Coordinates of N, CA and C in Angstrom, one line a residue:
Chain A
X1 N 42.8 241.9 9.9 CA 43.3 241.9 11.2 C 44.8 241.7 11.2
X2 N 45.5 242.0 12.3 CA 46.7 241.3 12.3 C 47.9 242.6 12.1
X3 N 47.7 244.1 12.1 CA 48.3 245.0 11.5 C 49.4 245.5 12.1
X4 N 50.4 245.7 11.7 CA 52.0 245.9 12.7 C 51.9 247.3 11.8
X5 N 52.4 248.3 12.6 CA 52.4 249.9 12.0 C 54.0 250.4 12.3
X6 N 54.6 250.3 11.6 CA 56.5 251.0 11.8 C 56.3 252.2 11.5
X7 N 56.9 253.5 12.0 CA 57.1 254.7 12.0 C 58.8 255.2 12.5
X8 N 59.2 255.6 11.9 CA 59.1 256.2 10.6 C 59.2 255.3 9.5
X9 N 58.8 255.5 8.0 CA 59.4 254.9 7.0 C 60.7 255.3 6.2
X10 N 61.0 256.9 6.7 CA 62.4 257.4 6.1 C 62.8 258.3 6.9
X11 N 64.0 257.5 6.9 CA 64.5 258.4 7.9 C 66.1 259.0 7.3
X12 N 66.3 260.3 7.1 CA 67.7 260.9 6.7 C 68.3 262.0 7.8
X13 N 69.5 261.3 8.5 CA 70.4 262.2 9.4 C 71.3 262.3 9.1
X14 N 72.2 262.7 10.4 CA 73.9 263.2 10.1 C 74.7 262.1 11.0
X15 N 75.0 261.8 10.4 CA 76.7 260.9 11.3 C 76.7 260.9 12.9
X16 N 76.0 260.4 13.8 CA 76.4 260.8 15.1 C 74.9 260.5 15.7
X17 N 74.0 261.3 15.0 CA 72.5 261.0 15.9 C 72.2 259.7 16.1
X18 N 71.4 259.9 16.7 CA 70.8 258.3 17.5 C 69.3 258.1 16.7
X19 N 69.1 257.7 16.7 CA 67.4 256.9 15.8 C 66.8 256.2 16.2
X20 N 65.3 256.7 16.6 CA 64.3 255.7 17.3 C 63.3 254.8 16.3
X21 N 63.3 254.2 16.4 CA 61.9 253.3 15.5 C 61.1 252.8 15.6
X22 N 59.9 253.1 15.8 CA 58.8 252.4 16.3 C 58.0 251.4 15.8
X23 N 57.2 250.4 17.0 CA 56.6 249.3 15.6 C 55.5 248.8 17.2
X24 N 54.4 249.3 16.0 CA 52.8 248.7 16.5 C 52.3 247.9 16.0
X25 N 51.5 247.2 17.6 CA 50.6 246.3 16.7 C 49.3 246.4 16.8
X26 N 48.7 247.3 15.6 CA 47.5 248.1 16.1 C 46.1 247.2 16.6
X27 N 45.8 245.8 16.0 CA 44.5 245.6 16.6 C 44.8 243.8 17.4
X28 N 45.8 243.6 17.7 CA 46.3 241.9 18.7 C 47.8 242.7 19.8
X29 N 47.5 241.6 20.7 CA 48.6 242.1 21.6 C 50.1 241.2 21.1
X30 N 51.1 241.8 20.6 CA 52.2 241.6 20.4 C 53.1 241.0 21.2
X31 N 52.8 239.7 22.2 CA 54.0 239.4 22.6 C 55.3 239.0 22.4
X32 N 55.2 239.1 21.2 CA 57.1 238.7 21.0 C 57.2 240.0 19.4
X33 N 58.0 240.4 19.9 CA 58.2 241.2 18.3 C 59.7 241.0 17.6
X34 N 60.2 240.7 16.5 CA 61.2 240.7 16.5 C 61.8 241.9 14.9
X35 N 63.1 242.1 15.1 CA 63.3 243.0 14.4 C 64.4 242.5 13.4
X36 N 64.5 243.0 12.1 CA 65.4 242.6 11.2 C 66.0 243.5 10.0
X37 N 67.1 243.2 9.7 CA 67.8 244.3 8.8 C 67.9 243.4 7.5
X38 N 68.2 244.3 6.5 CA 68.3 244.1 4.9 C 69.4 245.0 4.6
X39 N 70.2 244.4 3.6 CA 70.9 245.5 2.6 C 70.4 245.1 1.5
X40 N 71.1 245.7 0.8 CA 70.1 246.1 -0.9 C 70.8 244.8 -1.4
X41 N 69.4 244.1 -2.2 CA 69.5 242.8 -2.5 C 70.3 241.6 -1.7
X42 N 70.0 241.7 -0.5 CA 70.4 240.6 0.5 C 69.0 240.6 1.0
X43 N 69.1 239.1 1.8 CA 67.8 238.6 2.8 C 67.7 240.0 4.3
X44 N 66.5 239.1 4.9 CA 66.2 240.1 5.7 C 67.1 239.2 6.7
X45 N 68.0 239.7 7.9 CA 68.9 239.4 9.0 C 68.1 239.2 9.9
X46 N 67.4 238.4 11.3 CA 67.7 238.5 12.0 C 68.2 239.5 12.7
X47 N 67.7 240.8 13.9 CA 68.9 241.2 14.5 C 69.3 240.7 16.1
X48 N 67.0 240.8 16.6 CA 66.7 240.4 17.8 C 65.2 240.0 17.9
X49 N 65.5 239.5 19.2 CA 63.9 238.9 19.3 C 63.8 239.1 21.1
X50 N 62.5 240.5 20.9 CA 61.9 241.0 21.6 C 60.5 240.7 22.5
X51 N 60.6 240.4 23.7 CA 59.4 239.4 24.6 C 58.8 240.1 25.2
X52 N 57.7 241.0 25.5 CA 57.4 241.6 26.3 C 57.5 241.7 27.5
X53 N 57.8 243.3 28.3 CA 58.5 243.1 29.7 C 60.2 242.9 30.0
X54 N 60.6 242.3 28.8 CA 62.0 241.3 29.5 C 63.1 241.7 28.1
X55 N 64.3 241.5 28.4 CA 65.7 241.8 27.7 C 65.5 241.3 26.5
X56 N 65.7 242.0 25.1 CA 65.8 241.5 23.7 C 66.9 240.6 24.1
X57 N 66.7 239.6 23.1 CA 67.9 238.6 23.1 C 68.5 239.0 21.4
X58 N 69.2 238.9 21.8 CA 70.4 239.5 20.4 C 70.8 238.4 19.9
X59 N 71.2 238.4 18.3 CA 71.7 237.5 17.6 C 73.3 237.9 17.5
X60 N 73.8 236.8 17.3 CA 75.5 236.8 17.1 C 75.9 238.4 16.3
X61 N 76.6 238.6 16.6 CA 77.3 239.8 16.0 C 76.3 241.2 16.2
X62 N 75.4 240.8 16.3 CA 74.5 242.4 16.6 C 74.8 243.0 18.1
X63 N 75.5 244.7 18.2 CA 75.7 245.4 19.0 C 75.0 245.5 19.7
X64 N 74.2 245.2 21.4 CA 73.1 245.2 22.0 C 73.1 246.8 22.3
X65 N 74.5 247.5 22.7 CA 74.4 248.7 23.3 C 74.5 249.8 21.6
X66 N 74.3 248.8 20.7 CA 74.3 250.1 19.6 C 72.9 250.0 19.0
X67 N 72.4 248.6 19.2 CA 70.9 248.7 18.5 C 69.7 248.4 20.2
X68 N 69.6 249.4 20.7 CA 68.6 249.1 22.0 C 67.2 249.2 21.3
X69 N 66.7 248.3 22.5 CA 65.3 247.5 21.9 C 64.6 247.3 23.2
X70 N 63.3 248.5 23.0 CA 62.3 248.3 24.2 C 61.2 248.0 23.8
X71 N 60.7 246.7 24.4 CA 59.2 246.5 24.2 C 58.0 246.1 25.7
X72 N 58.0 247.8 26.1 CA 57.5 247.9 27.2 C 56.0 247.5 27.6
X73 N 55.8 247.4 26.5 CA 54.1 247.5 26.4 C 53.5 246.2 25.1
X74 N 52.6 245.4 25.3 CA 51.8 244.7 24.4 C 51.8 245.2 22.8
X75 N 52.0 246.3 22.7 CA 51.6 246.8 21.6 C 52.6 247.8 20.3
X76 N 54.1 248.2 21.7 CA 55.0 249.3 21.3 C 55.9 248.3 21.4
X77 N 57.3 248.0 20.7 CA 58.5 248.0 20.4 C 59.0 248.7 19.4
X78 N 60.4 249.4 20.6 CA 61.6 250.5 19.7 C 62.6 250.0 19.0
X79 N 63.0 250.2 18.8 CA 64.5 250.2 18.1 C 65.2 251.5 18.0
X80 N 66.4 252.1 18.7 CA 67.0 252.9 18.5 C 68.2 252.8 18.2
X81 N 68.7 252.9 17.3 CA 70.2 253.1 16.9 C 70.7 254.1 17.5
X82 N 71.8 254.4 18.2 CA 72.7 255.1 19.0 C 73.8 255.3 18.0
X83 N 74.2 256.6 17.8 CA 75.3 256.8 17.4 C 75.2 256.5 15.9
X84 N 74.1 256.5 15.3 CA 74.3 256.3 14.0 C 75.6 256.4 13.0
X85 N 76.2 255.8 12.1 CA 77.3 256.0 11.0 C 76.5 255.5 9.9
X86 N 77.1 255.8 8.6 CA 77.0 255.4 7.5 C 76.6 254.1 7.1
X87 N 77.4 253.2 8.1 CA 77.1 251.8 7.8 C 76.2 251.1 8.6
X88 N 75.2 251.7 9.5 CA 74.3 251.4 9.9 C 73.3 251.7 8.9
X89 N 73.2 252.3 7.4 CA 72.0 252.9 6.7 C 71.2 251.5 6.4
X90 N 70.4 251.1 6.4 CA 69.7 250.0 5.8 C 68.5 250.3 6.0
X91 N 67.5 249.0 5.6 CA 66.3 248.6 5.7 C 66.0 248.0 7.1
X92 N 65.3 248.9 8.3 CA 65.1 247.9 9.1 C 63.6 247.6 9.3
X93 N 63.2 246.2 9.7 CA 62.1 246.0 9.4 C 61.5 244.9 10.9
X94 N 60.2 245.4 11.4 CA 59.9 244.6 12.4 C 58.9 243.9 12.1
X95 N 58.6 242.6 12.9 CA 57.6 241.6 12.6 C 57.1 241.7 14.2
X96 N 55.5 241.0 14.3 CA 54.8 241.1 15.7 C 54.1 239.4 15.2
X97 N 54.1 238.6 16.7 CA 53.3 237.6 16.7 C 52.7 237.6 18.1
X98 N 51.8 237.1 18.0 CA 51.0 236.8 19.7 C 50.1 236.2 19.9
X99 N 49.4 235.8 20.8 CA 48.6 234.4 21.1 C 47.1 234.8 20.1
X100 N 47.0 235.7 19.8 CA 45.7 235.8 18.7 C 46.2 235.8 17.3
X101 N 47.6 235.9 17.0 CA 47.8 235.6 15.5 C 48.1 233.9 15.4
X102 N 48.2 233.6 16.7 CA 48.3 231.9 16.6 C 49.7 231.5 16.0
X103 N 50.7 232.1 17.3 CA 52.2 231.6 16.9 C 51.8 229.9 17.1
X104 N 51.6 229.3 18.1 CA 51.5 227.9 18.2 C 51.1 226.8 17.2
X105 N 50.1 227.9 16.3 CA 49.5 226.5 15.2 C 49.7 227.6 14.1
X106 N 51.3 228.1 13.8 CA 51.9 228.3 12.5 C 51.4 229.7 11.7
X107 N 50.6 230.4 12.6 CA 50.0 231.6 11.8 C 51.7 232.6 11.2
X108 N 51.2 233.4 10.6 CA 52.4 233.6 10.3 C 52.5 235.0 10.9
X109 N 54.2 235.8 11.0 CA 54.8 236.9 11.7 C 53.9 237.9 10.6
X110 N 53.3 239.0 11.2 CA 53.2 240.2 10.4 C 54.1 241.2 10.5
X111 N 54.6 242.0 9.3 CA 55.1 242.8 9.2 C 55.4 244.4 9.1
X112 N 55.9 245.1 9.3 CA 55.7 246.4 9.1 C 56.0 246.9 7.8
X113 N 56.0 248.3 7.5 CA 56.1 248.5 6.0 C 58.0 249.0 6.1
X114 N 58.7 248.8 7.3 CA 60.2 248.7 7.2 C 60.2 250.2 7.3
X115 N 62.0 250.6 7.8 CA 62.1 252.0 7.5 C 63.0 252.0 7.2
X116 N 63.3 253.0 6.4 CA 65.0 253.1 5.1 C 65.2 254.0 6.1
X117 N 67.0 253.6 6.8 CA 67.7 254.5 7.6 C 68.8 255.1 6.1
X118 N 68.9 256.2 6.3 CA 70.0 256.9 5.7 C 70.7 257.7 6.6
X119 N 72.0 257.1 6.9 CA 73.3 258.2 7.4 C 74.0 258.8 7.1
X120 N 74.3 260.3 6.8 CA 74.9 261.3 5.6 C 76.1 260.8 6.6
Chain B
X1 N 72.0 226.7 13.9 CA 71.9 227.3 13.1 C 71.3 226.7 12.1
X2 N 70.9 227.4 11.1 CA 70.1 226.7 9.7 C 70.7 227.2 8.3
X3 N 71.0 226.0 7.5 CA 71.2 226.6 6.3 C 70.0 226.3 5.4
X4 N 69.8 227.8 5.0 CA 68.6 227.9 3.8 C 69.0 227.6 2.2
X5 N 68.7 227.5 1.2 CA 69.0 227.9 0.1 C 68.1 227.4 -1.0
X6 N 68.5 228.6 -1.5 CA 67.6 228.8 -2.9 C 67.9 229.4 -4.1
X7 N 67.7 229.7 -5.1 CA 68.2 229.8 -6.1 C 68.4 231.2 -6.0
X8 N 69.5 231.8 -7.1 CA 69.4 233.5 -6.7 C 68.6 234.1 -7.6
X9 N 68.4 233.6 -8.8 CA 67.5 234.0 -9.9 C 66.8 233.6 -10.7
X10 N 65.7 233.5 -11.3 CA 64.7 232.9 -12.1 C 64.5 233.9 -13.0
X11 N 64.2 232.9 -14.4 CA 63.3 234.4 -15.0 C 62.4 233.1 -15.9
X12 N 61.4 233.6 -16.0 CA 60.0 232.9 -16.4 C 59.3 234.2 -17.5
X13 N 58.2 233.9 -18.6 CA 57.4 233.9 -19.4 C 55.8 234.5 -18.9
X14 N 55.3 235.3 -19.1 CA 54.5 235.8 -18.6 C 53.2 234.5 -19.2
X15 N 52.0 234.1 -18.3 CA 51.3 232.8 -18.9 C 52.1 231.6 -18.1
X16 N 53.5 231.6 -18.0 CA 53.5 230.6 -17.8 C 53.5 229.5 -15.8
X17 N 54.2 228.6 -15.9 CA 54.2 228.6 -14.3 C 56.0 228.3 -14.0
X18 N 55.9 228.7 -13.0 CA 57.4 228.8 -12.3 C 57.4 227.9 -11.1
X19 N 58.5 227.3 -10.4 CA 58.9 226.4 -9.4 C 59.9 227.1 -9.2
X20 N 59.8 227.6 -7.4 CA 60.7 228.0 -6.9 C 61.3 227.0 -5.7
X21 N 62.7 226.3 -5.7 CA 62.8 225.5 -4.6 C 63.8 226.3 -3.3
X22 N 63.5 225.4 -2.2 CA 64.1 226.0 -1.2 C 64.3 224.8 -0.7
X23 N 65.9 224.2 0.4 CA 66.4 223.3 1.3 C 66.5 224.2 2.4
X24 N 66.6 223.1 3.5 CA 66.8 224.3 5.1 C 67.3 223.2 5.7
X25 N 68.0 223.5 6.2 CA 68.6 222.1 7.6 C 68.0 222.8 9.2
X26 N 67.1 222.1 9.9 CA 67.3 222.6 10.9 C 66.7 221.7 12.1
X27 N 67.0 222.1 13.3 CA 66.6 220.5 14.8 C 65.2 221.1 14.9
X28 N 65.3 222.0 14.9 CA 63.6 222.7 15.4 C 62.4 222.9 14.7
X29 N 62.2 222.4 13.8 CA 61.5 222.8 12.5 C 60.1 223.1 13.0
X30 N 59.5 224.3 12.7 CA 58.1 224.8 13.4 C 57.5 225.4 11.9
X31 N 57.9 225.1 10.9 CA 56.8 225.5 9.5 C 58.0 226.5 8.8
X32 N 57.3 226.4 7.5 CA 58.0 226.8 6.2 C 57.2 228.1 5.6
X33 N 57.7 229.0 5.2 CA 56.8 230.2 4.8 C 57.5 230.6 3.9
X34 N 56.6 231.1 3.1 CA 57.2 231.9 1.4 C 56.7 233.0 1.9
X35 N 57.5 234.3 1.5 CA 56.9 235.8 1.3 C 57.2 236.7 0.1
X36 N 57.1 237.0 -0.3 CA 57.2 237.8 -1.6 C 57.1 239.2 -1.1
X37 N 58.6 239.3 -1.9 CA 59.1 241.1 -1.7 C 59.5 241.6 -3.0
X38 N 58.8 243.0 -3.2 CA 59.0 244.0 -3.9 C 59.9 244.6 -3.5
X39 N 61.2 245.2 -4.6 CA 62.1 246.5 -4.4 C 61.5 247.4 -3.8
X40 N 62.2 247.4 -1.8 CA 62.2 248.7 -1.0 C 60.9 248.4 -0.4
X41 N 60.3 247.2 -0.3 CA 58.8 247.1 0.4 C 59.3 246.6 1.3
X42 N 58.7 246.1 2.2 CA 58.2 245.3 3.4 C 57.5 243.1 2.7
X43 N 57.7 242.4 3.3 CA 57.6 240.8 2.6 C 56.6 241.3 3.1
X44 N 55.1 240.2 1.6 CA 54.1 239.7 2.1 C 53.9 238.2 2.2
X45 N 53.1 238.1 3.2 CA 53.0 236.7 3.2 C 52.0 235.6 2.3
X46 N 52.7 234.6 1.7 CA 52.3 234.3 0.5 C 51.4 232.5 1.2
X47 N 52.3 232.3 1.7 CA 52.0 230.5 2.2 C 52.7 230.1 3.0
X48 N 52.4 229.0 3.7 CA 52.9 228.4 5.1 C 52.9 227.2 5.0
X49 N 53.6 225.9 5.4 CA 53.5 224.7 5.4 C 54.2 223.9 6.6
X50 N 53.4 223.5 7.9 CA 53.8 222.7 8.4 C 53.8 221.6 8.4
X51 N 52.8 220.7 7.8 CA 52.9 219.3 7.6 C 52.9 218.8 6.4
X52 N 53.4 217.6 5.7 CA 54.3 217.4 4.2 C 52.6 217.6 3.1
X53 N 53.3 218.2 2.5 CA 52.0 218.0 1.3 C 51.8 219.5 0.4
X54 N 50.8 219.4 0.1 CA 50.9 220.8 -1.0 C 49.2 221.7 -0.6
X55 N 49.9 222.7 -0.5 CA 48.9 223.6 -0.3 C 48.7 224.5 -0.9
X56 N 47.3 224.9 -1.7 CA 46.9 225.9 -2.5 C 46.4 227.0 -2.2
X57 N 46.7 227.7 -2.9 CA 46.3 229.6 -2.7 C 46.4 230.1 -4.0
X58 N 44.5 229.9 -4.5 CA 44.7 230.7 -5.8 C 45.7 230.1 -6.9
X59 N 46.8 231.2 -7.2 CA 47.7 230.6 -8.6 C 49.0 230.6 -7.5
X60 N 49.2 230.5 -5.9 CA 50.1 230.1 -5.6 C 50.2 228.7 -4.5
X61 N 51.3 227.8 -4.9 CA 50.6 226.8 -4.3 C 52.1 226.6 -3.2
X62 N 52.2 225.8 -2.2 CA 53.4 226.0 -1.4 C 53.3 223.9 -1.1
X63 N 55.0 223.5 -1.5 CA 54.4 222.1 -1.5 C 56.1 221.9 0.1
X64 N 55.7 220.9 1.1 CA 56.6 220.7 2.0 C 57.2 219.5 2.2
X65 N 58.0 218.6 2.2 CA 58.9 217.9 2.7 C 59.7 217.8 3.8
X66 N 59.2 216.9 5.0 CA 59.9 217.8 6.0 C 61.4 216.6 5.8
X67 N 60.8 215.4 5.6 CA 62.2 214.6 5.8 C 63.6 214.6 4.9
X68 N 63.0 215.5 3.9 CA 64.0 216.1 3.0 C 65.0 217.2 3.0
X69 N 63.5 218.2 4.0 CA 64.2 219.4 4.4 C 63.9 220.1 3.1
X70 N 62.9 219.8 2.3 CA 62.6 220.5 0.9 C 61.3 221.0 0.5
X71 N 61.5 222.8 0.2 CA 59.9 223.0 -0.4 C 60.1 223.2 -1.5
X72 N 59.3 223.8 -2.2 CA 58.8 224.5 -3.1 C 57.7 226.1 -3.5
X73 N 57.9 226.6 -3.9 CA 56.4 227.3 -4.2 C 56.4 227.7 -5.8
X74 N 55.2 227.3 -5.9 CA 54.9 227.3 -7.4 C 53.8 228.2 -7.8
X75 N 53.7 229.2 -8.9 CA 53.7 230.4 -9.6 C 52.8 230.0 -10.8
X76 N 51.3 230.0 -10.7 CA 51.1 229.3 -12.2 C 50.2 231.1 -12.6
X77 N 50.0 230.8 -14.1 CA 49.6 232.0 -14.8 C 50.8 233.4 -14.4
X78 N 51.5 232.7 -14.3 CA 52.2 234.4 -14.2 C 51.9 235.7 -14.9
X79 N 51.9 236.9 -14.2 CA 52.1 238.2 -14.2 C 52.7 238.9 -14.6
X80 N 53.3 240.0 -15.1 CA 54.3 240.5 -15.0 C 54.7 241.3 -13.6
X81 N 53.0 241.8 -12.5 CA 53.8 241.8 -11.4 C 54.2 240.7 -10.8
X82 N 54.2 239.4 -10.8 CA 54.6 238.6 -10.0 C 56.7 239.1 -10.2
X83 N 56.8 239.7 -10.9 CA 58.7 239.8 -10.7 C 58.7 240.6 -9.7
X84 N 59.5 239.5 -9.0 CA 60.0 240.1 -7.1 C 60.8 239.1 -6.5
X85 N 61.0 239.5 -5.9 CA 61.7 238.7 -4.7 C 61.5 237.8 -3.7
X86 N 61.5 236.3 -3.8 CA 60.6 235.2 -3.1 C 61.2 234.8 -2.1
X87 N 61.0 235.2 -0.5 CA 61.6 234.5 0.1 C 61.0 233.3 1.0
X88 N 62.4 232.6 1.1 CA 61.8 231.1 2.0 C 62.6 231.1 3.4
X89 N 61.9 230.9 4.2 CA 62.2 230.9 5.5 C 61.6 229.9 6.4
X90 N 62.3 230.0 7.6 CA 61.5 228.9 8.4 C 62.5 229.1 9.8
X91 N 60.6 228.9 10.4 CA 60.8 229.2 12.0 C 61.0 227.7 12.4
X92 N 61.9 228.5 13.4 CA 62.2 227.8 14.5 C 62.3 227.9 16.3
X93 N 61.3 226.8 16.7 CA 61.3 226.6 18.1 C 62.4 227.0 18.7
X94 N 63.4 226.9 18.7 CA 64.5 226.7 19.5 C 64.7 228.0 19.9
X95 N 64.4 229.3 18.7 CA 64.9 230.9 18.8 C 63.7 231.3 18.8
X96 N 62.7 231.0 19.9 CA 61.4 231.8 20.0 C 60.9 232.1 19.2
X97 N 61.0 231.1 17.9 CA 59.8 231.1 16.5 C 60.5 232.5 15.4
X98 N 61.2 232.6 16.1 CA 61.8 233.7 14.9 C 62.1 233.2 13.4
X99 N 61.8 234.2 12.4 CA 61.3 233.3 11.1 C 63.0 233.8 10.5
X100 N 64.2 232.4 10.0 CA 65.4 232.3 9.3 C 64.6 232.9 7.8
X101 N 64.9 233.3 6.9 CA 65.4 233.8 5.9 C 66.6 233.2 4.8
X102 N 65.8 232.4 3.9 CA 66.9 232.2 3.0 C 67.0 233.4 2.0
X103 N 68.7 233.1 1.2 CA 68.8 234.7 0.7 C 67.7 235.9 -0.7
X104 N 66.6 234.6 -0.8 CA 65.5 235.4 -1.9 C 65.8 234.8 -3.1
X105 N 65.2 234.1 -3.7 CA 64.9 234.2 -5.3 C 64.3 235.1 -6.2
X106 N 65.4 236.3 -6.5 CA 64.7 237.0 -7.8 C 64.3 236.6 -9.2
X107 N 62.8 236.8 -9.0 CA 62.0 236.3 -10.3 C 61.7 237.4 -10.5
X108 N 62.2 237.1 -12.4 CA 61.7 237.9 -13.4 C 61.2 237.9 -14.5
X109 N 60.3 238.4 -14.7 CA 58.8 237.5 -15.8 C 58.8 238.9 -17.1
X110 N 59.1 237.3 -18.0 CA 59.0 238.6 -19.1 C 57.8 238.6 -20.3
X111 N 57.6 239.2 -21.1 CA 56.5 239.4 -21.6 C 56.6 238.0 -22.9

């Protein structure tokens, strides 16, 4: 049980496109999803933390209008990068928790399998 | 905010057992989690510890201190897959349980 599904896993564009990312949670309802970045051999960041229905709350320094984040539904949260550049390429990676994974008594965040952004 | 830390690298003996420690400072403390990551994966989740003591899983055991602010996770019979990347983290109440990340302990197990 417990399965978070990210799509795409690889992604390679050009300088400028925008990038959507998706992240399911195929068999519990997802109320809070949160999303996080990696560079190569660093920890996973923090970027935001997504509540269903209502405004990602963004962490310090993360661009809200360059990383938008919809989680309209129990089950779907996006992530789009706008405007992609070069230094946006990383690892991004979503986690899903919700009242059947038992955020209250410590269950733990599941994760997706991440997607490698590459920006030519 | 929270400062995590942990070692940046280990290397350990294939057979043998390894201790990986982790400090965290933090007001909201809502449990401590190890996850183990492979180069270019996704973390899996290894152990959890909210209340002080030691918890087992198999050959991985996860031990907590909260008044210290200190865990551990400990590695016995190692692998050679066990070389990866151990991270320690810990949620906190305050940021809607979002799980901090300390920066990874790379362990590497040699024959």
């Amino acid at each position: 049980g417990a399965v978070v599904s990210q799509h795409p896993s690889r992604v390679i564009c050009k300088s400028g496109t925008s990038v959507k990312i998706e992240c399911r949670s195929l068999d519990f309802q997802a109320t809070t999803m949160f999303w996080y970045r990696q560079f190569p051999k660093k920890s996973l960041m923090l970027m935001a933390t997504s509540n269903e229905g209502s405004k990602a709350t963004y962490e310090q320094g993360v661009e809200k209008d360059k990383f938008l984040i919809n989680h309209a539904s129990l089950t779907l949260s996006t992530l789009t990068v706008t405007s992609a550049h070069p230094e946006d390429s990383s690892f991004y990676i979503c986690s899903a928790t919700g009242p059947e994974t038992g955020t209250a008594i410590g269950q733990p965040q599941h994760f997706g399998d991440g997607t490698r952004l590459s920006i030519l | 905010g929270q400062n995590i830390d942990q070692p940046t690298e280990m290397t350990a003996t294939e057979g043998a057992i390894v201790q990986i420690n982790c400090t965290y400072q933090t007001s909201g403390f809502n449990g401590l989690f190890w996850y183990q990551q492979h180069a270019g994966e996704a973390p899996t989740f290894l152990s959890y510890n909210v209340l002080d003591g030691l918890e087992e899983k198999g050959r991985f055991s996860s031990f907590l201190s909260r008044s210290k602010g200190y865990s551990y996770l400990l590695l016995k019979e190692l692998q050679m897959k066990d070389s990866a990347s151990y991270l320690c983290a810990v949620r906190d109440r305050r940021s809607g349980y979002a799980l901090n990340f300390g920066k990874g302990t790379s362990l590497l197990v040699t024959p």
